[in-house]
Amino acid sequence: MSAGFEIILDGGPVPVRLGQTIGAALHAAGIRSWQVTGGRARGLFCGIGVCFECLVTVNGTPSLRACQVQARPGDRVAAGR
Ligand code: FES
């Protein structure tokens, strides 16, 4: 197993492999959606920064695309904007 660390999503730990984006880590952990807008579950969709379906708040900074932000040890991630 490669070296890794954890981030915190809405209070719960999520394992991360070095170099993963937050979106990749959530997907690898089986988390397919983390917000609901317009009655639809939202999470990774395009995975390349185009669709804005994957927005999260990281360490208090809102509206970041989870698929574009590299995870760092101890990041505190909140679902949605
Ligand atoms: S999954 Fe489309 S912008 Fe992140």
PDB file of N, CA, C and O in Angstrom, residues 30-80:
ATOM      1  N   GLY A  30     -15.458   5.447  -2.211  1.00  0.00           N
ATOM      2  CA  GLY A  30     -16.835   5.012  -2.451  1.00  0.00           C
ATOM      3  C   GLY A  30     -17.859   6.106  -2.282  1.00  0.00           C
ATOM      4  O   GLY A  30     -19.065   5.839  -2.278  1.00  0.00           O
ATOM      5  N   ILE A  31     -17.395   7.321  -2.140  1.00  0.00           N
ATOM      6  CA  ILE A  31     -18.306   8.459  -1.971  1.00  0.00           C
ATOM      7  C   ILE A  31     -18.577   9.025  -3.355  1.00  0.00           C
ATOM      8  O   ILE A  31     -17.707   9.634  -3.971  1.00  0.00           O
ATOM      9  N   ARG A  32     -19.780   8.806  -3.852  1.00  0.00           N
ATOM     10  CA  ARG A  32     -20.106   9.183  -5.228  1.00  0.00           C
ATOM     11  C   ARG A  32     -20.795  10.533  -5.340  1.00  0.00           C
ATOM     12  O   ARG A  32     -20.810  11.133  -6.413  1.00  0.00           O
ATOM     13  N   SER A  33     -21.388  11.011  -4.271  1.00  0.00           N
ATOM     14  CA  SER A  33     -21.996  12.342  -4.299  1.00  0.00           C
ATOM     15  C   SER A  33     -21.866  12.942  -2.915  1.00  0.00           C
ATOM     16  O   SER A  33     -21.800  12.224  -1.921  1.00  0.00           O
ATOM     17  N   TRP A  34     -21.809  14.280  -2.864  1.00  0.00           N
ATOM     18  CA  TRP A  34     -21.653  14.940  -1.570  1.00  0.00           C
ATOM     19  C   TRP A  34     -22.493  16.198  -1.461  1.00  0.00           C
ATOM     20  O   TRP A  34     -22.336  16.972  -0.537  1.00  0.00           O
ATOM     21  N   GLN A  35     -23.378  16.405  -2.377  1.00  0.00           N
ATOM     22  CA  GLN A  35     -24.315  17.508  -2.233  1.00  0.00           C
ATOM     23  C   GLN A  35     -25.532  17.221  -3.100  1.00  0.00           C
ATOM     24  O   GLN A  35     -25.476  16.392  -4.016  1.00  0.00           O
ATOM     25  N   VAL A  36     -26.617  17.890  -2.794  1.00  0.00           N
ATOM     26  CA  VAL A  36     -27.834  17.779  -3.599  1.00  0.00           C
ATOM     27  C   VAL A  36     -28.253  19.192  -3.962  1.00  0.00           C
ATOM     28  O   VAL A  36     -28.414  20.047  -3.095  1.00  0.00           O
ATOM     29  N   THR A  37     -28.382  19.445  -5.242  1.00  0.00           N
ATOM     30  CA  THR A  37     -28.924  20.722  -5.704  1.00  0.00           C
ATOM     31  C   THR A  37     -29.950  20.426  -6.787  1.00  0.00           C
ATOM     32  O   THR A  37     -29.775  19.511  -7.587  1.00  0.00           O
ATOM     33  N   GLY A  38     -31.026  21.184  -6.762  1.00  0.00           N
ATOM     34  CA  GLY A  38     -32.082  20.978  -7.742  1.00  0.00           C
ATOM     35  C   GLY A  38     -32.665  19.582  -7.670  1.00  0.00           C
ATOM     36  O   GLY A  38     -33.142  19.045  -8.669  1.00  0.00           O
ATOM     37  N   GLY A  39     -32.608  18.966  -6.490  1.00  0.00           N
ATOM     38  CA  GLY A  39     -33.156  17.635  -6.314  1.00  0.00           C
ATOM     39  C   GLY A  39     -32.288  16.515  -6.867  1.00  0.00           C
ATOM     40  O   GLY A  39     -32.710  15.362  -6.887  1.00  0.00           O
ATOM     41  N   ARG A  40     -31.064  16.849  -7.305  1.00  0.00           N
ATOM     42  CA  ARG A  40     -30.176  15.824  -7.869  1.00  0.00           C
ATOM     43  C   ARG A  40     -28.885  15.744  -7.072  1.00  0.00           C
ATOM     44  O   ARG A  40     -28.329  16.753  -6.650  1.00  0.00           O
ATOM     45  N   ALA A  41     -28.407  14.515  -6.877  1.00  0.00           N
ATOM     46  CA  ALA A  41     -27.135  14.300  -6.203  1.00  0.00           C
ATOM     47  C   ALA A  41     -26.008  14.795  -7.099  1.00  0.00           C
ATOM     48  O   ALA A  41     -26.029  14.595  -8.316  1.00  0.00           O
ATOM     49  N   ARG A  42     -25.036  15.447  -6.478  1.00  0.00           N
ATOM     50  CA  ARG A  42     -23.896  15.990  -7.227  1.00  0.00           C
ATOM     51  C   ARG A  42     -22.596  15.447  -6.662  1.00  0.00           C
ATOM     52  O   ARG A  42     -22.425  15.311  -5.462  1.00  0.00           O
ATOM     53  N   GLY A  43     -21.659  15.188  -7.553  1.00  0.00           N
ATOM     54  CA  GLY A  43     -20.329  14.722  -7.187  1.00  0.00           C
ATOM     55  C   GLY A  43     -19.457  14.827  -8.414  1.00  0.00           C
ATOM     56  O   GLY A  43     -19.635  15.724  -9.227  1.00  0.00           O
ATOM     57  N   LEU A  44     -18.512  13.902  -8.573  1.00  0.00           N
ATOM     58  CA  LEU A  44     -17.684  13.929  -9.783  1.00  0.00           C
ATOM     59  C   LEU A  44     -18.551  13.628 -10.998  1.00  0.00           C
ATOM     60  O   LEU A  44     -19.351  12.700 -10.989  1.00  0.00           O
ATOM     61  N   PHE A  45     -18.384  14.402 -12.044  1.00  0.00           N
ATOM     62  CA  PHE A  45     -19.077  14.145 -13.299  1.00  0.00           C
ATOM     63  C   PHE A  45     -18.057  14.146 -14.435  1.00  0.00           C
ATOM     64  O   PHE A  45     -17.728  13.119 -14.981  1.00  0.00           O
ATOM     65  N   CYS A  46     -17.516  15.313 -14.756  1.00  0.00           N
ATOM     66  CA  CYS A  46     -16.532  15.352 -15.852  1.00  0.00           C
ATOM     67  C   CYS A  46     -15.142  14.937 -15.366  1.00  0.00           C
ATOM     68  O   CYS A  46     -14.377  14.341 -16.116  1.00  0.00           O
ATOM     69  N   GLY A  47     -14.809  15.310 -14.146  1.00  0.00           N
ATOM     70  CA  GLY A  47     -13.500  14.988 -13.595  1.00  0.00           C
ATOM     71  C   GLY A  47     -12.356  15.818 -14.144  1.00  0.00           C
ATOM     72  O   GLY A  47     -11.196  15.570 -13.804  1.00  0.00           O
ATOM     73  N   ILE A  48     -12.668  16.823 -14.968  1.00  0.00           N
ATOM     74  CA  ILE A  48     -11.604  17.632 -15.576  1.00  0.00           C
ATOM     75  C   ILE A  48     -11.806  19.132 -15.383  1.00  0.00           C
ATOM     76  O   ILE A  48     -11.212  19.934 -16.099  1.00  0.00           O
ATOM     77  N   GLY A  49     -12.669  19.514 -14.438  1.00  0.00           N
ATOM     78  CA  GLY A  49     -12.794  20.918 -14.112  1.00  0.00           C
ATOM     79  C   GLY A  49     -13.759  21.714 -14.960  1.00  0.00           C
ATOM     80  O   GLY A  49     -13.755  22.948 -14.889  1.00  0.00           O
ATOM     81  N   VAL A  50     -14.607  21.066 -15.713  1.00  0.00           N
ATOM     82  CA  VAL A  50     -15.496  21.780 -16.632  1.00  0.00           C
ATOM     83  C   VAL A  50     -16.911  21.956 -16.086  1.00  0.00           C
ATOM     84  O   VAL A  50     -17.518  23.012 -16.242  1.00  0.00           O
ATOM     85  N   CYS A  51     -17.467  20.957 -15.421  1.00  0.00           N
ATOM     86  CA  CYS A  51     -18.914  20.956 -15.146  1.00  0.00           C
ATOM     87  C   CYS A  51     -19.319  21.637 -13.830  1.00  0.00           C
ATOM     88  O   CYS A  51     -20.475  21.977 -13.656  1.00  0.00           O
ATOM     89  N   PHE A  52     -18.421  21.786 -12.900  1.00  0.00           N
ATOM     90  CA  PHE A  52     -18.714  22.387 -11.590  1.00  0.00           C
ATOM     91  C   PHE A  52     -19.740  21.589 -10.780  1.00  0.00           C
ATOM     92  O   PHE A  52     -20.427  22.135  -9.924  1.00  0.00           O
ATOM     93  N   GLU A  53     -19.851  20.305 -11.032  1.00  0.00           N
ATOM     94  CA  GLU A  53     -20.760  19.442 -10.258  1.00  0.00           C
ATOM     95  C   GLU A  53     -20.157  19.028  -8.920  1.00  0.00           C
ATOM     96  O   GLU A  53     -20.854  18.479  -8.077  1.00  0.00           O
ATOM     97  N   CYS A  54     -18.876  19.263  -8.745  1.00  0.00           N
ATOM     98  CA  CYS A  54     -18.148  18.665  -7.616  1.00  0.00           C
ATOM     99  C   CYS A  54     -17.739  19.682  -6.557  1.00  0.00           C
ATOM    100  O   CYS A  54     -16.793  19.438  -5.819  1.00  0.00           O
ATOM    101  N   LEU A  55     -18.440  20.797  -6.458  1.00  0.00           N
ATOM    102  CA  LEU A  55     -17.997  21.879  -5.572  1.00  0.00           C
ATOM    103  C   LEU A  55     -17.934  21.447  -4.109  1.00  0.00           C
ATOM    104  O   LEU A  55     -18.802  20.726  -3.619  1.00  0.00           O
ATOM    105  N   VAL A  56     -16.876  21.919  -3.471  1.00  0.00           N
ATOM    106  CA  VAL A  56     -16.674  21.681  -2.044  1.00  0.00           C
ATOM    107  C   VAL A  56     -16.089  22.940  -1.415  1.00  0.00           C
ATOM    108  O   VAL A  56     -15.571  23.822  -2.109  1.00  0.00           O
ATOM    109  N   THR A  57     -16.164  22.981  -0.110  1.00  0.00           N
ATOM    110  CA  THR A  57     -15.467  24.001   0.669  1.00  0.00           C
ATOM    111  C   THR A  57     -14.276  23.323   1.335  1.00  0.00           C
ATOM    112  O   THR A  57     -14.433  22.269   1.960  1.00  0.00           O
ATOM    113  N   VAL A  58     -13.084  23.880   1.146  1.00  0.00           N
ATOM    114  CA  VAL A  58     -11.870  23.275   1.700  1.00  0.00           C
ATOM    115  C   VAL A  58     -11.207  24.268   2.647  1.00  0.00           C
ATOM    116  O   VAL A  58     -10.837  25.378   2.224  1.00  0.00           O
ATOM    117  N   ASN A  59     -11.101  23.881   3.893  1.00  0.00           N
ATOM    118  CA  ASN A  59     -10.476  24.732   4.914  1.00  0.00           C
ATOM    119  C   ASN A  59     -11.077  26.139   4.910  1.00  0.00           C
ATOM    120  O   ASN A  59     -10.357  27.131   5.041  1.00  0.00           O
ATOM    121  N   GLY A  60     -12.390  26.202   4.701  1.00  0.00           N
ATOM    122  CA  GLY A  60     -13.101  27.465   4.747  1.00  0.00           C
ATOM    123  C   GLY A  60     -13.188  28.212   3.434  1.00  0.00           C
ATOM    124  O   GLY A  60     -13.875  29.222   3.345  1.00  0.00           O
ATOM    125  N   THR A  61     -12.511  27.743   2.410  1.00  0.00           N
ATOM    126  CA  THR A  61     -12.586  28.390   1.095  1.00  0.00           C
ATOM    127  C   THR A  61     -13.682  27.712   0.282  1.00  0.00           C
ATOM    128  O   THR A  61     -13.561  26.523  -0.043  1.00  0.00           O
ATOM    129  N   PRO A  62     -14.745  28.455  -0.060  1.00  0.00           N
ATOM    130  CA  PRO A  62     -15.888  27.836  -0.730  1.00  0.00           C
ATOM    131  C   PRO A  62     -15.698  27.707  -2.246  1.00  0.00           C
ATOM    132  O   PRO A  62     -14.801  28.313  -2.843  1.00  0.00           O
ATOM    133  N   SER A  63     -16.594  26.905  -2.832  1.00  0.00           N
ATOM    134  CA  SER A  63     -16.747  26.802  -4.289  1.00  0.00           C
ATOM    135  C   SER A  63     -15.482  26.348  -5.005  1.00  0.00           C
ATOM    136  O   SER A  63     -15.133  26.874  -6.071  1.00  0.00           O
ATOM    137  N   LEU A  64     -14.803  25.381  -4.442  1.00  0.00           N
ATOM    138  CA  LEU A  64     -13.639  24.788  -5.111  1.00  0.00           C
ATOM    139  C   LEU A  64     -14.075  23.504  -5.795  1.00  0.00           C
ATOM    140  O   LEU A  64     -14.910  22.772  -5.283  1.00  0.00           O
ATOM    141  N   ARG A  65     -13.490  23.229  -6.951  1.00  0.00           N
ATOM    142  CA  ARG A  65     -13.812  22.003  -7.672  1.00  0.00           C
ATOM    143  C   ARG A  65     -12.971  20.855  -7.100  1.00  0.00           C
ATOM    144  O   ARG A  65     -11.743  20.879  -7.209  1.00  0.00           O
ATOM    145  N   ALA A  66     -13.634  19.882  -6.530  1.00  0.00           N
ATOM    146  CA  ALA A  66     -12.933  18.772  -5.884  1.00  0.00           C
ATOM    147  C   ALA A  66     -12.019  18.032  -6.851  1.00  0.00           C
ATOM    148  O   ALA A  66     -10.989  17.497  -6.441  1.00  0.00           O
ATOM    149  N   CYS A  67     -12.376  18.042  -8.124  1.00  0.00           N
ATOM    150  CA  CYS A  67     -11.562  17.315  -9.106  1.00  0.00           C
ATOM    151  C   CYS A  67     -10.292  18.056  -9.475  1.00  0.00           C
ATOM    152  O   CYS A  67      -9.434  17.498 -10.170  1.00  0.00           O
ATOM    153  N   GLN A  68     -10.163  19.308  -9.021  1.00  0.00           N
ATOM    154  CA  GLN A  68      -9.005  20.117  -9.396  1.00  0.00           C
ATOM    155  C   GLN A  68      -8.095  20.468  -8.225  1.00  0.00           C
ATOM    156  O   GLN A  68      -7.040  21.067  -8.417  1.00  0.00           O
ATOM    157  N   VAL A  69      -8.511  20.106  -7.005  1.00  0.00           N
ATOM    158  CA  VAL A  69      -7.752  20.492  -5.813  1.00  0.00           C
ATOM    159  C   VAL A  69      -7.020  19.276  -5.267  1.00  0.00           C
ATOM    160  O   VAL A  69      -7.650  18.277  -4.892  1.00  0.00           O
ATOM    161  N   GLN A  70      -5.690  19.365  -5.231  1.00  0.00           N
ATOM    162  CA  GLN A  70      -4.918  18.258  -4.662  1.00  0.00           C
ATOM    163  C   GLN A  70      -5.129  18.224  -3.159  1.00  0.00           C
ATOM    164  O   GLN A  70      -5.051  19.257  -2.485  1.00  0.00           O
ATOM    165  N   ALA A  71      -5.407  17.046  -2.640  1.00  0.00           N
ATOM    166  CA  ALA A  71      -5.629  16.880  -1.203  1.00  0.00           C
ATOM    167  C   ALA A  71      -4.322  17.064  -0.439  1.00  0.00           C
ATOM    168  O   ALA A  71      -3.257  16.648  -0.902  1.00  0.00           O
ATOM    169  N   ARG A  72      -4.433  17.682   0.718  1.00  0.00           N
ATOM    170  CA  ARG A  72      -3.289  17.864   1.616  1.00  0.00           C
ATOM    171  C   ARG A  72      -3.653  17.288   2.973  1.00  0.00           C
ATOM    172  O   ARG A  72      -4.829  17.325   3.374  1.00  0.00           O
ATOM    173  N   PRO A  73      -2.674  16.787   3.703  1.00  0.00           N
ATOM    174  CA  PRO A  73      -2.968  16.152   4.980  1.00  0.00           C
ATOM    175  C   PRO A  73      -3.774  17.085   5.901  1.00  0.00           C
ATOM    176  O   PRO A  73      -3.436  18.253   6.066  1.00  0.00           O
ATOM    177  N   GLY A  74      -4.866  16.530   6.424  1.00  0.00           N
ATOM    178  CA  GLY A  74      -5.679  17.265   7.380  1.00  0.00           C
ATOM    179  C   GLY A  74      -6.671  18.230   6.773  1.00  0.00           C
ATOM    180  O   GLY A  74      -7.367  18.927   7.525  1.00  0.00           O
ATOM    181  N   ASP A  75      -6.750  18.297   5.456  1.00  0.00           N
ATOM    182  CA  ASP A  75      -7.752  19.179   4.847  1.00  0.00           C
ATOM    183  C   ASP A  75      -9.116  18.902   5.441  1.00  0.00           C
ATOM    184  O   ASP A  75      -9.514  17.751   5.607  1.00  0.00           O
ATOM    185  N   ARG A  76      -9.836  19.966   5.717  1.00  0.00           N
ATOM    186  CA  ARG A  76     -11.208  19.842   6.207  1.00  0.00           C
ATOM    187  C   ARG A  76     -12.135  20.241   5.063  1.00  0.00           C
ATOM    188  O   ARG A  76     -12.143  21.391   4.634  1.00  0.00           O
ATOM    189  N   VAL A  77     -12.883  19.258   4.600  1.00  0.00           N
ATOM    190  CA  VAL A  77     -13.705  19.421   3.414  1.00  0.00           C
ATOM    191  C   VAL A  77     -15.173  19.393   3.829  1.00  0.00           C
ATOM    192  O   VAL A  77     -15.592  18.512   4.584  1.00  0.00           O
ATOM    193  N   ALA A  78     -15.914  20.357   3.331  1.00  0.00           N
ATOM    194  CA  ALA A  78     -17.360  20.383   3.549  1.00  0.00           C
ATOM    195  C   ALA A  78     -18.044  20.274   2.196  1.00  0.00           C
ATOM    196  O   ALA A  78     -17.592  20.859   1.202  1.00  0.00           O
ATOM    197  N   ALA A  79     -19.112  19.534   2.170  1.00  0.00           N
ATOM    198  CA  ALA A  79     -19.840  19.346   0.934  1.00  0.00           C
ATOM    199  C   ALA A  79     -20.457  20.661   0.483  1.00  0.00           C
ATOM    200  O   ALA A  79     -20.873  21.469   1.293  1.00  0.00           O
ATOM    201  N   GLY A  80     -20.517  20.836  -0.818  1.00  0.00           N
ATOM    202  CA  GLY A  80     -21.213  21.973  -1.398  1.00  0.00           C
ATOM    203  C   GLY A  80     -20.412  23.237  -1.400  1.00  0.00           C
ATOM    204  O   GLY A  80     -19.207  23.254  -1.195  1.00  0.00           O
TER     205      GLY A  80
END
